[in-house]
Tab-separated table of C-alpha atoms and ligand atoms in Angstrom:
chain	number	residue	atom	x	y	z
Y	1183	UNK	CA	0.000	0.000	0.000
Y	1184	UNK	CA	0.998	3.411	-0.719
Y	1185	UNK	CA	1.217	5.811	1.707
Y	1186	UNK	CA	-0.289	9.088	1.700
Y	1187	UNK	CA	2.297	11.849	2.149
Y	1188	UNK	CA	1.074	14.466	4.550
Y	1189	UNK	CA	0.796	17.682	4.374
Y	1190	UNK	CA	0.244	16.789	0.437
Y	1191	UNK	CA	1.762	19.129	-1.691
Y	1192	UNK	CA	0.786	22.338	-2.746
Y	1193	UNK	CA	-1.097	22.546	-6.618
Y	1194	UNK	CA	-1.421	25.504	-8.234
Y	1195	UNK	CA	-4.020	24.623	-10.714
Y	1196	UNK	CA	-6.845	25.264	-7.466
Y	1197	UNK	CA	-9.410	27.381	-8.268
Y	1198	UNK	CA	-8.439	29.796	-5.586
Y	1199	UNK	CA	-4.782	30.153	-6.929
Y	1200	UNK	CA	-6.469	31.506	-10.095
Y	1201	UNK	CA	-8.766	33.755	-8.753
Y	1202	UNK	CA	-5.438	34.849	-7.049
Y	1203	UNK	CA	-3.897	35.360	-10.196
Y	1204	UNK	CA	-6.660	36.793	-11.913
Y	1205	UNK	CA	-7.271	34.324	-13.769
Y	1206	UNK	CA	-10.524	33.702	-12.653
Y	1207	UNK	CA	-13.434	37.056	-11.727
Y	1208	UNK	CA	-14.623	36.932	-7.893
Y	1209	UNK	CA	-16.644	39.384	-5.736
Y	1210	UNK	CA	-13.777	41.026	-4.064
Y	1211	UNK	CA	-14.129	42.078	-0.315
Y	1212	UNK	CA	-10.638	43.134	1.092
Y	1213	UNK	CA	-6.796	42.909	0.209
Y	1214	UNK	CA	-3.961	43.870	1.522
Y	1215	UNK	CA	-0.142	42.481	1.197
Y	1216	UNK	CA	-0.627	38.341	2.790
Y	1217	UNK	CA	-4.248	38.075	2.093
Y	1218	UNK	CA	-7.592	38.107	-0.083
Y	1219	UNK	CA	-10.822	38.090	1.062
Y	1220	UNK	CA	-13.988	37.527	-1.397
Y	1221	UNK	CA	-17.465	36.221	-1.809
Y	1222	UNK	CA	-17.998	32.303	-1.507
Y	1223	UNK	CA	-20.254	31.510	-4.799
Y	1224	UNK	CA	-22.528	28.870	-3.077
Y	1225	UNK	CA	-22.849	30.410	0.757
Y	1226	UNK	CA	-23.873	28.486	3.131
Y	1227	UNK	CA	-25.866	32.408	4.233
Y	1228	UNK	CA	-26.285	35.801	3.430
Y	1229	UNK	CA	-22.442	37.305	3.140
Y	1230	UNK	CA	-20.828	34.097	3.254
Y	1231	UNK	CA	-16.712	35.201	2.520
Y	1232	UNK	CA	-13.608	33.260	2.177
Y	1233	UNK	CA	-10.606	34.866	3.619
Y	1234	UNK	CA	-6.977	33.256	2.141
Y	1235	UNK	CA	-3.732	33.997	2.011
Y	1236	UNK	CA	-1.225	35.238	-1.021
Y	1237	UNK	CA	1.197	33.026	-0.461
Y	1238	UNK	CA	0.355	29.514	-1.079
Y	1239	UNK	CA	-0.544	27.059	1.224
Y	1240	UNK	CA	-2.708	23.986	0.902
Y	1241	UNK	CA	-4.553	24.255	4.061
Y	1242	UNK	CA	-3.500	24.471	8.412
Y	1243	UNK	CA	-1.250	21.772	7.589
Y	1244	UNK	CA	1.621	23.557	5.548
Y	1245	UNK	CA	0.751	26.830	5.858
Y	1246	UNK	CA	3.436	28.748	7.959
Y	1247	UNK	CA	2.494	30.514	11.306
Y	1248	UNK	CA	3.440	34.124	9.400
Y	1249	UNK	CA	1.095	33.812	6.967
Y	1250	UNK	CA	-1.926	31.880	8.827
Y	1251	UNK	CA	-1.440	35.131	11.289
Y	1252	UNK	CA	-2.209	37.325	8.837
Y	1253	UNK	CA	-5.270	35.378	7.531
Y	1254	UNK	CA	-6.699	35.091	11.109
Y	1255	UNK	CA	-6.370	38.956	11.668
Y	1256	UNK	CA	-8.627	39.196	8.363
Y	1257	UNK	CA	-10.949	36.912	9.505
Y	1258	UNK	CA	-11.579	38.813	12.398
Y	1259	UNK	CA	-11.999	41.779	10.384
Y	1260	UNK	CA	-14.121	40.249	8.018
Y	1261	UNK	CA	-16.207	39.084	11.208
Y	1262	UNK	CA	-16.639	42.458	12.341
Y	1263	UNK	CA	-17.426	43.613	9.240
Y	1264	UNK	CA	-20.395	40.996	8.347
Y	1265	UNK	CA	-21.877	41.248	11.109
Y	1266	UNK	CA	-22.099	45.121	11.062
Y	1267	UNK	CA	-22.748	44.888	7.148
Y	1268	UNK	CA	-25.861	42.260	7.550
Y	1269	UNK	CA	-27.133	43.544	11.315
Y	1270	UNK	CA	-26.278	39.673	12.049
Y	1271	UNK	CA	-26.669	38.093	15.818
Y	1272	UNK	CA	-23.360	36.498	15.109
Y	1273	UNK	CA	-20.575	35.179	12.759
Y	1274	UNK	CA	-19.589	31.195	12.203
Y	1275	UNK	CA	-15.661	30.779	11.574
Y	1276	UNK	CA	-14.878	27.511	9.726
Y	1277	UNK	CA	-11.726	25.902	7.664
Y	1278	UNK	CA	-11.455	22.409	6.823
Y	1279	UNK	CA	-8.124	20.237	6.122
Y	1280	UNK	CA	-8.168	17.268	3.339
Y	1281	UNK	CA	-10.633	15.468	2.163
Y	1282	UNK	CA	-11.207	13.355	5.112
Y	1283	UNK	CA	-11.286	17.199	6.507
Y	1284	UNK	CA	-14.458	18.287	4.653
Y	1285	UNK	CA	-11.753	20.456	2.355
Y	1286	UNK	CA	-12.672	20.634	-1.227
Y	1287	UNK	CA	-10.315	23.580	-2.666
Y	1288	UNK	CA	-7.211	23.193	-1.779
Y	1289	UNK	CA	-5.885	26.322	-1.064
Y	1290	UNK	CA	-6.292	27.312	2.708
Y	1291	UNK	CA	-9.354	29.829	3.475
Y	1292	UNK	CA	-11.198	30.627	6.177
Y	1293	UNK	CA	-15.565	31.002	5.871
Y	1294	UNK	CA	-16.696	33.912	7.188
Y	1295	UNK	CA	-20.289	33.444	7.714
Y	1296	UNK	CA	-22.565	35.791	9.534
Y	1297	UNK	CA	-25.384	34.242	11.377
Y	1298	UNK	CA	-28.815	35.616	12.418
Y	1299	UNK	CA	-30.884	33.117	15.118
Y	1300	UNK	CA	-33.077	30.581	14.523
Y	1301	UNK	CA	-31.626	30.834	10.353
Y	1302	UNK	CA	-29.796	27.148	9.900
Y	1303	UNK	CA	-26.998	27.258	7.376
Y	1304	UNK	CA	-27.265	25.926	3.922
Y	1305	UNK	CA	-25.775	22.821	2.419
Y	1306	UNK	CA	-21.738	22.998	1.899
Y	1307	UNK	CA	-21.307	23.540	-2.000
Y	1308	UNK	CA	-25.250	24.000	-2.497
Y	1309	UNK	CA	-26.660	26.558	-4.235
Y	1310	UNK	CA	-24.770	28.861	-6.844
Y	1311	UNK	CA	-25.492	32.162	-5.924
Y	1312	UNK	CA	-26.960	35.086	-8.765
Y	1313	UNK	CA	-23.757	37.763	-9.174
Y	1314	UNK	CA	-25.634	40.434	-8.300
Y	1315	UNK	CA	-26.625	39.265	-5.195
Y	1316	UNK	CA	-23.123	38.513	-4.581
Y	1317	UNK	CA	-22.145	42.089	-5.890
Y	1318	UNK	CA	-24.373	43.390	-3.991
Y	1319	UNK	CA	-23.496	42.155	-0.454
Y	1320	UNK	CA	-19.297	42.494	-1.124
Y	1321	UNK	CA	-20.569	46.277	-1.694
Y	1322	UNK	CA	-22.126	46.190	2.007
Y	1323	UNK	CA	-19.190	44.197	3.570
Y	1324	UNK	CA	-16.965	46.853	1.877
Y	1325	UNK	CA	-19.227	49.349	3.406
Y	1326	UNK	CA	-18.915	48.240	7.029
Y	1327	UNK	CA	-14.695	47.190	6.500
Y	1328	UNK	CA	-14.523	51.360	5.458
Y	1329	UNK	CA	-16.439	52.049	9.254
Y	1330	UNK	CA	-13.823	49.243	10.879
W	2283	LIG	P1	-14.066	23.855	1.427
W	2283	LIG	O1	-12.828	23.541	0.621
W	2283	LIG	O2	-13.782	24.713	2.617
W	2283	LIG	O3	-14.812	22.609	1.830
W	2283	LIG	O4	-15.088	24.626	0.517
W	2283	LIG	C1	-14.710	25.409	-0.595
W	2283	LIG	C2	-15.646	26.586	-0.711
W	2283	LIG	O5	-15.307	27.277	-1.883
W	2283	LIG	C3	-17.126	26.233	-0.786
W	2283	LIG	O6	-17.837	26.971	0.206
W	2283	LIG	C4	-17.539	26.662	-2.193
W	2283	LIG	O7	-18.835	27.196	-2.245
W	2283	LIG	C5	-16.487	27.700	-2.530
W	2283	LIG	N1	-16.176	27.782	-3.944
W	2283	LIG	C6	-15.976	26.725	-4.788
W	2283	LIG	N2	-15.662	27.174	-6.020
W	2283	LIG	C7	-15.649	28.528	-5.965
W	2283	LIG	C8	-15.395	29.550	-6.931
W	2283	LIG	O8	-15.097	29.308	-8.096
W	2283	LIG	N3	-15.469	30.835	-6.502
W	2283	LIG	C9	-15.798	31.144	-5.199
W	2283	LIG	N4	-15.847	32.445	-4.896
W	2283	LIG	N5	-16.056	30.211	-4.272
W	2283	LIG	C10	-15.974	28.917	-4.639
């Protein structure tokens, strides 16, 4: 039996990497020099994000504690920012590792997910979301990052 080498290296063909390199369009949220933040195209709820850093890293397993610093200081900003964007009662924080892990792109992000009660979340991967919905809430989470 082969045995699975972990962490598993890094690929750059992920769809993150591309949207990294502009490659491929996304609904961009915040940026600065170690990270990207942007709309997830199937949320899980209203202003789902994905927060990631520049320089690659598969997921918590390879990523060095440099860069994962800088992602977790956007997510917190991000938090702050949905929930003041979408008057939520709250904010979910999750980030998966491998397949086993839940992960399905790999390049490490963090979802940003703000959460109003008794409102479930919606399937992982569901839904594709309409653009200008998704244009529409980056605008407000830009808003409230501006207010920060
Ligand atoms: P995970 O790897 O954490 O399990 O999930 C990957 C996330 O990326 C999912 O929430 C999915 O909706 C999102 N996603 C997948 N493909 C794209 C894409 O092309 N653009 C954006 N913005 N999000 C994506």
């Amino acid at each position: 039996m082969t045995e699975v080498e972990m962490p598993a290296a890094y690929d750059d063909t992920n769809i993150f990497a591309k949207i990294l390199r502009g490659e491929l369009p996304a609904h961009k949220v915040y940026e600065d020099d170690a990270t990207f933040a942007f709309m997830d195209i199937m949320p899980r709820g209203k202003g789902h994000c994905l927060v990631i850093p520049k320089k690659p890293a598969r997921n918590i397993l390879d990523v060095d504690t440099t860069s994962l610093s800088a992602v977790v200081a956007t997510v917190q900003k991000l938090a702050h920012a949905v929930v003041e964007a979408f008057d939520a009662d709250g904010a979910s924080i999750a980030q998966f590792n491998e397949s086993a892990g839940g992960q399905v792109v790999f390049h490490l992000h963090f979802h940003v997910i703000p959460r109003f009660e008794g409102v479930d979340l919606k399937p992982h991967s569901g839904d594709m979301e309409k653009p200008e919905i998704l244009a529409a809430n980056a605008e407000k989470i830009r808003a409230a990052l501006d207010q920060l």
